[in-house]
Amino acid sequence: MRYDVLVLGGGIVGTSIALHLLERGRAVALIDRRGPGEETSYGNSGLVECSSLLPIAFPRGFKALADVVLKRYPGANYHWSALPGLAPWLFTYWRNSSPERLDATARIMQPLVSTSLVEHQALARKAGAEGYFRPTGWLKIHHSEAACRAEERDFALAAEFGYRARPLTREEALALEPDLKPGFLAGSHWIDPHSVSSPGGVTKAYAAYFEKIGGKLLRGDALRVERSGIGWTAGTEHGPVEAREAVVALGPWSMDVLAPLGYGFPLAVKRGYHMHYKVAEGAKLSRPVLDEEGGYVLTPMVGGMRLTTGAEFARRDAPKTPVQVDWTEKRARGLFPIGARADHEPWMGARPILPDSRPIIGRAPRHNNLWLAFGHQHLGFTLGPATGRLLAEMMTGAETYVDPKPFAAERFG
Ligand SMILES: Cc1cc2nc3c(=O)[nH]c(=O)nc-3n(C[C@H](O)[C@H](O)[C@H](O)COP(=O)(O)OP(=O)(O)OC[C@H]3O[C@@H](n4cnc5c(N)ncnc54)[C@H](O)[C@@H]3O)c2cc1C
């Protein structure tokens, strides 16, 4: 079977790319070893964060760093055994976490982030996935004056770009979400973002639409992709397929394919967990609630109330150590009446992250028929469709709606 493009990886990023290429007249096969949207794009918090500009930073202050090192901050965990291998990456991440560099990154990301919701909505409309979306924004709660003050930087950036966000007293927060327990100090409402009740469901709906309009979904192992006369060939359950061009959109697994091709991009992962909970009779949340100091997000999902955890620095494939679910569950119970756990065991995923908190989107430096789209860190669900449009425009020689240079792979030499 012959196509124009093989897209490797059926997460939100690969699925969106495949769909955009198909809509631009390319014959596309989307290859995944599982069904679409069953890995990281399934288990996330479901926020379309169209106004989150500042990247999540490496802690710079002594107390914040000490809290992470001593495992006093529930939003972060690490494996000692992973630290030696991660040290150079962490150092670059730390350097990129100065206030000046964070501000610069925020401005680089702004055009992509700002269009993320519109791009989701365009795909959702065509794919019949609009029912998953909730236009209610998200609520952040604070337990300290320091956390309220820290958010002022976010408000200033939001105001500059016309995003709607406002600080809330505790009473105002409780008026938005009356079933929260009042043991917090204050909050904020980020009004523009939407959230979805099933990120995996959304990705699957986009993939089903891709198939409906003529795309080919195939099960296969991207590790079996090889260079061939025409470009690339891949073994799939339906036999070999080939195409002139290939796209690597394998999220946290991208380097599995790229390292053998000679690339050394500094892709790391921040692992994260989720657990669903039953909810006390009559209690509900209308939007995701982020308790940053508590290190978790609560999002109402089709499978129950989903608690997602912060970052775990560990080797991608090391066994699960879901202590953050235990740490944060206690705090979440103090905020909202969650009941019994609804999953047998915590789900684990891995946020693919480059040390400058920007994805790679563009051509592979040493292969002119290979394209890359990975490293979307905490914002991959948000940025999937916006990335799909950008890469498809680049691949078809169209004028791009965003300057792609800051996302070029060449920045890593
Ligand atoms: C706990 C948590 C909460 C998060 N919350 C949010 C949020 O609220 N909002 C947000 O925007 N982002 C969030 N994220 C980040 C977001 O989920 C990711 O950035 C995003 O899902 C990455 O998408 P992807 O398509 O690049 O990767 P994936 O979704 O992981 O897709 C990669 C695909 O590649 C396939 N694959 C891997 N290896 C092979 C192989 N050898 N052969 C064939 N196929 C292969 C996999 O099966 C998978 O389908 C969160 C992440 C976590 C972990």
PDB file of N, CA, C and O in Angstrom, residues 84-134:
ATOM      1  N   PRO A  84      21.365  10.895  37.984  1.00  0.00           N
ATOM      2  CA  PRO A  84      22.640  11.074  37.260  1.00  0.00           C
ATOM      3  C   PRO A  84      22.430  11.256  35.755  1.00  0.00           C
ATOM      4  O   PRO A  84      22.992  12.163  35.146  1.00  0.00           O
ATOM      5  N   GLY A  85      21.561  10.439  35.167  1.00  0.00           N
ATOM      6  CA  GLY A  85      21.305  10.544  33.717  1.00  0.00           C
ATOM      7  C   GLY A  85      20.586  11.840  33.360  1.00  0.00           C
ATOM      8  O   GLY A  85      20.769  12.383  32.268  1.00  0.00           O
ATOM      9  N   LEU A  86      19.793  12.338  34.300  1.00  0.00           N
ATOM     10  CA  LEU A  86      18.990  13.539  34.013  1.00  0.00           C
ATOM     11  C   LEU A  86      19.730  14.840  34.296  1.00  0.00           C
ATOM     12  O   LEU A  86      19.261  15.915  33.909  1.00  0.00           O
ATOM     13  N   ALA A  87      20.878  14.745  34.988  1.00  0.00           N
ATOM     14  CA  ALA A  87      21.531  15.968  35.490  1.00  0.00           C
ATOM     15  C   ALA A  87      21.760  17.032  34.401  1.00  0.00           C
ATOM     16  O   ALA A  87      21.388  18.193  34.597  1.00  0.00           O
ATOM     17  N   PRO A  88      22.344  16.687  33.242  1.00  0.00           N
ATOM     18  CA  PRO A  88      22.574  17.742  32.239  1.00  0.00           C
ATOM     19  C   PRO A  88      21.254  18.372  31.774  1.00  0.00           C
ATOM     20  O   PRO A  88      21.157  19.579  31.568  1.00  0.00           O
ATOM     21  N   TRP A  89      20.230  17.542  31.609  1.00  0.00           N
ATOM     22  CA  TRP A  89      18.919  18.035  31.167  1.00  0.00           C
ATOM     23  C   TRP A  89      18.342  18.978  32.226  1.00  0.00           C
ATOM     24  O   TRP A  89      17.856  20.059  31.916  1.00  0.00           O
ATOM     25  N   LEU A  90      18.444  18.554  33.487  1.00  0.00           N
ATOM     26  CA  LEU A  90      17.888  19.385  34.571  1.00  0.00           C
ATOM     27  C   LEU A  90      18.608  20.727  34.661  1.00  0.00           C
ATOM     28  O   LEU A  90      18.001  21.760  34.928  1.00  0.00           O
ATOM     29  N   PHE A  91      19.928  20.690  34.400  1.00  0.00           N
ATOM     30  CA  PHE A  91      20.689  21.944  34.457  1.00  0.00           C
ATOM     31  C   PHE A  91      20.183  22.912  33.372  1.00  0.00           C
ATOM     32  O   PHE A  91      19.940  24.091  33.634  1.00  0.00           O
ATOM     33  N   THR A  92      19.975  22.404  32.156  1.00  0.00           N
ATOM     34  CA  THR A  92      19.474  23.282  31.078  1.00  0.00           C
ATOM     35  C   THR A  92      18.058  23.766  31.392  1.00  0.00           C
ATOM     36  O   THR A  92      17.716  24.924  31.152  1.00  0.00           O
ATOM     37  N   TYR A  93      17.253  22.875  31.944  1.00  0.00           N
ATOM     38  CA  TYR A  93      15.882  23.236  32.327  1.00  0.00           C
ATOM     39  C   TYR A  93      15.920  24.334  33.395  1.00  0.00           C
ATOM     40  O   TYR A  93      15.188  25.318  33.338  1.00  0.00           O
ATOM     41  N   TRP A  94      16.823  24.178  34.361  1.00  0.00           N
ATOM     42  CA  TRP A  94      16.972  25.190  35.419  1.00  0.00           C
ATOM     43  C   TRP A  94      17.371  26.532  34.789  1.00  0.00           C
ATOM     44  O   TRP A  94      16.815  27.578  35.118  1.00  0.00           O
ATOM     45  N   ARG A  95      18.356  26.492  33.862  1.00  0.00           N
ATOM     46  CA  ARG A  95      18.793  27.755  33.218  1.00  0.00           C
ATOM     47  C   ARG A  95      17.633  28.401  32.469  1.00  0.00           C
ATOM     48  O   ARG A  95      17.484  29.613  32.451  1.00  0.00           O
ATOM     49  N   ASN A  96      16.809  27.599  31.831  1.00  0.00           N
ATOM     50  CA  ASN A  96      15.669  28.137  31.078  1.00  0.00           C
ATOM     51  C   ASN A  96      14.519  28.568  31.981  1.00  0.00           C
ATOM     52  O   ASN A  96      13.491  29.027  31.483  1.00  0.00           O
ATOM     53  N   SER A  97      14.676  28.403  33.283  1.00  0.00           N
ATOM     54  CA  SER A  97      13.605  28.752  34.210  1.00  0.00           C
ATOM     55  C   SER A  97      13.853  30.092  34.903  1.00  0.00           C
ATOM     56  O   SER A  97      13.193  30.401  35.892  1.00  0.00           O
ATOM     57  N   SER A  98      14.800  30.879  34.399  1.00  0.00           N
ATOM     58  CA  SER A  98      14.964  32.234  34.953  1.00  0.00           C
ATOM     59  C   SER A  98      13.738  33.047  34.536  1.00  0.00           C
ATOM     60  O   SER A  98      13.132  32.764  33.490  1.00  0.00           O
ATOM     61  N   PRO A  99      13.362  34.064  35.310  1.00  0.00           N
ATOM     62  CA  PRO A  99      12.173  34.850  34.948  1.00  0.00           C
ATOM     63  C   PRO A  99      12.253  35.398  33.522  1.00  0.00           C
ATOM     64  O   PRO A  99      11.256  35.390  32.791  1.00  0.00           O
ATOM     65  N   GLU A 100      13.451  35.831  33.098  1.00  0.00           N
ATOM     66  CA  GLU A 100      13.578  36.420  31.753  1.00  0.00           C
ATOM     67  C   GLU A 100      13.317  35.360  30.684  1.00  0.00           C
ATOM     68  O   GLU A 100      12.621  35.590  29.700  1.00  0.00           O
ATOM     69  N   ARG A 101      13.913  34.174  30.879  1.00  0.00           N
ATOM     70  CA  ARG A 101      13.737  33.131  29.840  1.00  0.00           C
ATOM     71  C   ARG A 101      12.309  32.587  29.831  1.00  0.00           C
ATOM     72  O   ARG A 101      11.773  32.252  28.781  1.00  0.00           O
ATOM     73  N   LEU A 102      11.707  32.516  31.001  1.00  0.00           N
ATOM     74  CA  LEU A 102      10.311  32.046  31.034  1.00  0.00           C
ATOM     75  C   LEU A 102       9.421  33.027  30.280  1.00  0.00           C
ATOM     76  O   LEU A 102       8.538  32.634  29.511  1.00  0.00           O
ATOM     77  N   ASP A 103       9.707  34.310  30.492  1.00  0.00           N
ATOM     78  CA  ASP A 103       8.909  35.325  29.818  1.00  0.00           C
ATOM     79  C   ASP A 103       9.120  35.223  28.294  1.00  0.00           C
ATOM     80  O   ASP A 103       8.159  35.305  27.518  1.00  0.00           O
ATOM     81  N   ALA A 104      10.377  35.000  27.890  1.00  0.00           N
ATOM     82  CA  ALA A 104      10.658  34.882  26.446  1.00  0.00           C
ATOM     83  C   ALA A 104       9.940  33.657  25.874  1.00  0.00           C
ATOM     84  O   ALA A 104       9.341  33.707  24.787  1.00  0.00           O
ATOM     85  N   THR A 105       9.972  32.548  26.607  1.00  0.00           N
ATOM     86  CA  THR A 105       9.305  31.324  26.123  1.00  0.00           C
ATOM     87  C   THR A 105       7.798  31.554  26.008  1.00  0.00           C
ATOM     88  O   THR A 105       7.161  31.138  25.030  1.00  0.00           O
ATOM     89  N   ALA A 106       7.248  32.251  27.004  1.00  0.00           N
ATOM     90  CA  ALA A 106       5.804  32.528  26.978  1.00  0.00           C
ATOM     91  C   ALA A 106       5.434  33.270  25.692  1.00  0.00           C
ATOM     92  O   ALA A 106       4.429  32.968  25.043  1.00  0.00           O
ATOM     93  N   ARG A 107       6.266  34.231  25.314  1.00  0.00           N
ATOM     94  CA  ARG A 107       5.958  35.022  24.109  1.00  0.00           C
ATOM     95  C   ARG A 107       6.135  34.199  22.831  1.00  0.00           C
ATOM     96  O   ARG A 107       5.406  34.387  21.854  1.00  0.00           O
ATOM     97  N   ILE A 108       7.091  33.280  22.860  1.00  0.00           N
ATOM     98  CA  ILE A 108       7.277  32.412  21.692  1.00  0.00           C
ATOM     99  C   ILE A 108       6.073  31.476  21.542  1.00  0.00           C
ATOM    100  O   ILE A 108       5.579  31.224  20.447  1.00  0.00           O
ATOM    101  N   MET A 109       5.596  30.977  22.677  1.00  0.00           N
ATOM    102  CA  MET A 109       4.493  30.008  22.634  1.00  0.00           C
ATOM    103  C   MET A 109       3.145  30.671  22.358  1.00  0.00           C
ATOM    104  O   MET A 109       2.188  30.013  21.940  1.00  0.00           O
ATOM    105  N   GLN A 110       3.055  31.967  22.603  1.00  0.00           N
ATOM    106  CA  GLN A 110       1.754  32.648  22.587  1.00  0.00           C
ATOM    107  C   GLN A 110       0.925  32.417  21.314  1.00  0.00           C
ATOM    108  O   GLN A 110      -0.272  32.105  21.404  1.00  0.00           O
ATOM    109  N   PRO A 111       1.524  32.549  20.112  1.00  0.00           N
ATOM    110  CA  PRO A 111       0.665  32.371  18.921  1.00  0.00           C
ATOM    111  C   PRO A 111       0.061  30.968  18.830  1.00  0.00           C
ATOM    112  O   PRO A 111      -1.084  30.814  18.411  1.00  0.00           O
ATOM    113  N   LEU A 112       0.836  29.962  19.230  1.00  0.00           N
ATOM    114  CA  LEU A 112       0.304  28.585  19.190  1.00  0.00           C
ATOM    115  C   LEU A 112      -0.764  28.398  20.264  1.00  0.00           C
ATOM    116  O   LEU A 112      -1.841  27.855  20.002  1.00  0.00           O
ATOM    117  N   VAL A 113      -0.431  28.854  21.480  1.00  0.00           N
ATOM    118  CA  VAL A 113      -1.350  28.666  22.606  1.00  0.00           C
ATOM    119  C   VAL A 113      -2.671  29.397  22.340  1.00  0.00           C
ATOM    120  O   VAL A 113      -3.758  28.871  22.582  1.00  0.00           O
ATOM    121  N   SER A 114      -2.544  30.612  21.809  1.00  0.00           N
ATOM    122  CA  SER A 114      -3.755  31.427  21.596  1.00  0.00           C
ATOM    123  C   SER A 114      -4.698  30.820  20.571  1.00  0.00           C
ATOM    124  O   SER A 114      -5.898  31.045  20.633  1.00  0.00           O
ATOM    125  N   THR A 115      -4.139  30.084  19.611  1.00  0.00           N
ATOM    126  CA  THR A 115      -5.019  29.516  18.577  1.00  0.00           C
ATOM    127  C   THR A 115      -5.492  28.104  18.936  1.00  0.00           C
ATOM    128  O   THR A 115      -6.283  27.509  18.204  1.00  0.00           O
ATOM    129  N   SER A 116      -5.007  27.591  20.066  1.00  0.00           N
ATOM    130  CA  SER A 116      -5.253  26.175  20.362  1.00  0.00           C
ATOM    131  C   SER A 116      -6.745  25.841  20.477  1.00  0.00           C
ATOM    132  O   SER A 116      -7.189  24.804  19.973  1.00  0.00           O
ATOM    133  N   LEU A 117      -7.498  26.707  21.095  1.00  0.00           N
ATOM    134  CA  LEU A 117      -8.915  26.388  21.292  1.00  0.00           C
ATOM    135  C   LEU A 117      -9.681  26.452  19.965  1.00  0.00           C
ATOM    136  O   LEU A 117     -10.478  25.559  19.657  1.00  0.00           O
ATOM    137  N   VAL A 118      -9.397  27.484  19.189  1.00  0.00           N
ATOM    138  CA  VAL A 118     -10.093  27.624  17.897  1.00  0.00           C
ATOM    139  C   VAL A 118      -9.795  26.397  17.018  1.00  0.00           C
ATOM    140  O   VAL A 118     -10.693  25.869  16.340  1.00  0.00           O
ATOM    141  N   GLU A 119      -8.545  25.944  17.061  1.00  0.00           N
ATOM    142  CA  GLU A 119      -8.191  24.777  16.238  1.00  0.00           C
ATOM    143  C   GLU A 119      -8.878  23.508  16.748  1.00  0.00           C
ATOM    144  O   GLU A 119      -9.307  22.668  15.963  1.00  0.00           O
ATOM    145  N   HIS A 120      -8.969  23.371  18.067  1.00  0.00           N
ATOM    146  CA  HIS A 120      -9.716  22.222  18.612  1.00  0.00           C
ATOM    147  C   HIS A 120     -11.176  22.299  18.156  1.00  0.00           C
ATOM    148  O   HIS A 120     -11.772  21.311  17.717  1.00  0.00           O
ATOM    149  N   GLN A 121     -11.736  23.490  18.302  1.00  0.00           N
ATOM    150  CA  GLN A 121     -13.172  23.628  17.984  1.00  0.00           C
ATOM    151  C   GLN A 121     -13.449  23.295  16.527  1.00  0.00           C
ATOM    152  O   GLN A 121     -14.477  22.687  16.208  1.00  0.00           O
ATOM    153  N   ALA A 122     -12.524  23.687  15.648  1.00  0.00           N
ATOM    154  CA  ALA A 122     -12.731  23.408  14.223  1.00  0.00           C
ATOM    155  C   ALA A 122     -12.774  21.893  13.990  1.00  0.00           C
ATOM    156  O   ALA A 122     -13.650  21.383  13.271  1.00  0.00           O
ATOM    157  N   LEU A 123     -11.834  21.162  14.624  1.00  0.00           N
ATOM    158  CA  LEU A 123     -11.840  19.701  14.443  1.00  0.00           C
ATOM    159  C   LEU A 123     -13.038  19.072  15.149  1.00  0.00           C
ATOM    160  O   LEU A 123     -13.674  18.157  14.619  1.00  0.00           O
ATOM    161  N   ALA A 124     -13.343  19.581  16.335  1.00  0.00           N
ATOM    162  CA  ALA A 124     -14.442  18.984  17.116  1.00  0.00           C
ATOM    163  C   ALA A 124     -15.765  19.106  16.363  1.00  0.00           C
ATOM    164  O   ALA A 124     -16.583  18.181  16.372  1.00  0.00           O
ATOM    165  N   ARG A 125     -15.957  20.250  15.710  1.00  0.00           N
ATOM    166  CA  ARG A 125     -17.204  20.467  14.970  1.00  0.00           C
ATOM    167  C   ARG A 125     -17.341  19.414  13.869  1.00  0.00           C
ATOM    168  O   ARG A 125     -18.357  18.762  13.723  1.00  0.00           O
ATOM    169  N   LYS A 126     -16.236  19.238  13.108  1.00  0.00           N
ATOM    170  CA  LYS A 126     -16.299  18.292  11.979  1.00  0.00           C
ATOM    171  C   LYS A 126     -16.404  16.848  12.473  1.00  0.00           C
ATOM    172  O   LYS A 126     -17.032  16.016  11.841  1.00  0.00           O
ATOM    173  N   ALA A 127     -15.752  16.572  13.607  1.00  0.00           N
ATOM    174  CA  ALA A 127     -15.700  15.185  14.091  1.00  0.00           C
ATOM    175  C   ALA A 127     -16.879  14.837  14.991  1.00  0.00           C
ATOM    176  O   ALA A 127     -16.958  13.708  15.486  1.00  0.00           O
ATOM    177  N   GLY A 128     -17.747  15.792  15.232  1.00  0.00           N
ATOM    178  CA  GLY A 128     -18.885  15.512  16.117  1.00  0.00           C
ATOM    179  C   GLY A 128     -18.459  15.310  17.557  1.00  0.00           C
ATOM    180  O   GLY A 128     -19.089  14.560  18.304  1.00  0.00           O
ATOM    181  N   ALA A 129     -17.378  15.993  17.958  1.00  0.00           N
ATOM    182  CA  ALA A 129     -16.862  15.806  19.322  1.00  0.00           C
ATOM    183  C   ALA A 129     -17.176  16.991  20.224  1.00  0.00           C
ATOM    184  O   ALA A 129     -16.632  17.093  21.323  1.00  0.00           O
ATOM    185  N   GLU A 130     -18.046  17.873  19.766  1.00  0.00           N
ATOM    186  CA  GLU A 130     -18.288  19.100  20.550  1.00  0.00           C
ATOM    187  C   GLU A 130     -18.865  18.808  21.931  1.00  0.00           C
ATOM    188  O   GLU A 130     -18.653  19.566  22.871  1.00  0.00           O
ATOM    189  N   GLY A 131     -19.596  17.691  22.033  1.00  0.00           N
ATOM    190  CA  GLY A 131     -20.240  17.347  23.301  1.00  0.00           C
ATOM    191  C   GLY A 131     -19.252  17.119  24.445  1.00  0.00           C
ATOM    192  O   GLY A 131     -19.627  17.176  25.610  1.00  0.00           O
ATOM    193  N   TYR A 132     -17.982  16.854  24.110  1.00  0.00           N
ATOM    194  CA  TYR A 132     -16.988  16.647  25.167  1.00  0.00           C
ATOM    195  C   TYR A 132     -16.514  17.965  25.790  1.00  0.00           C
ATOM    196  O   TYR A 132     -15.889  17.966  26.843  1.00  0.00           O
ATOM    197  N   PHE A 133     -16.746  19.081  25.083  1.00  0.00           N
ATOM    198  CA  PHE A 133     -16.128  20.349  25.498  1.00  0.00           C
ATOM    199  C   PHE A 133     -17.020  21.129  26.463  1.00  0.00           C
ATOM    200  O   PHE A 133     -18.222  21.217  26.273  1.00  0.00           O
ATOM    201  N   ARG A 134     -16.376  21.722  27.474  1.00  0.00           N
ATOM    202  CA  ARG A 134     -17.087  22.570  28.450  1.00  0.00           C
ATOM    203  C   ARG A 134     -16.446  23.951  28.444  1.00  0.00           C
ATOM    204  O   ARG A 134     -15.249  24.085  28.697  1.00  0.00           O
TER     205      ARG A 134
END
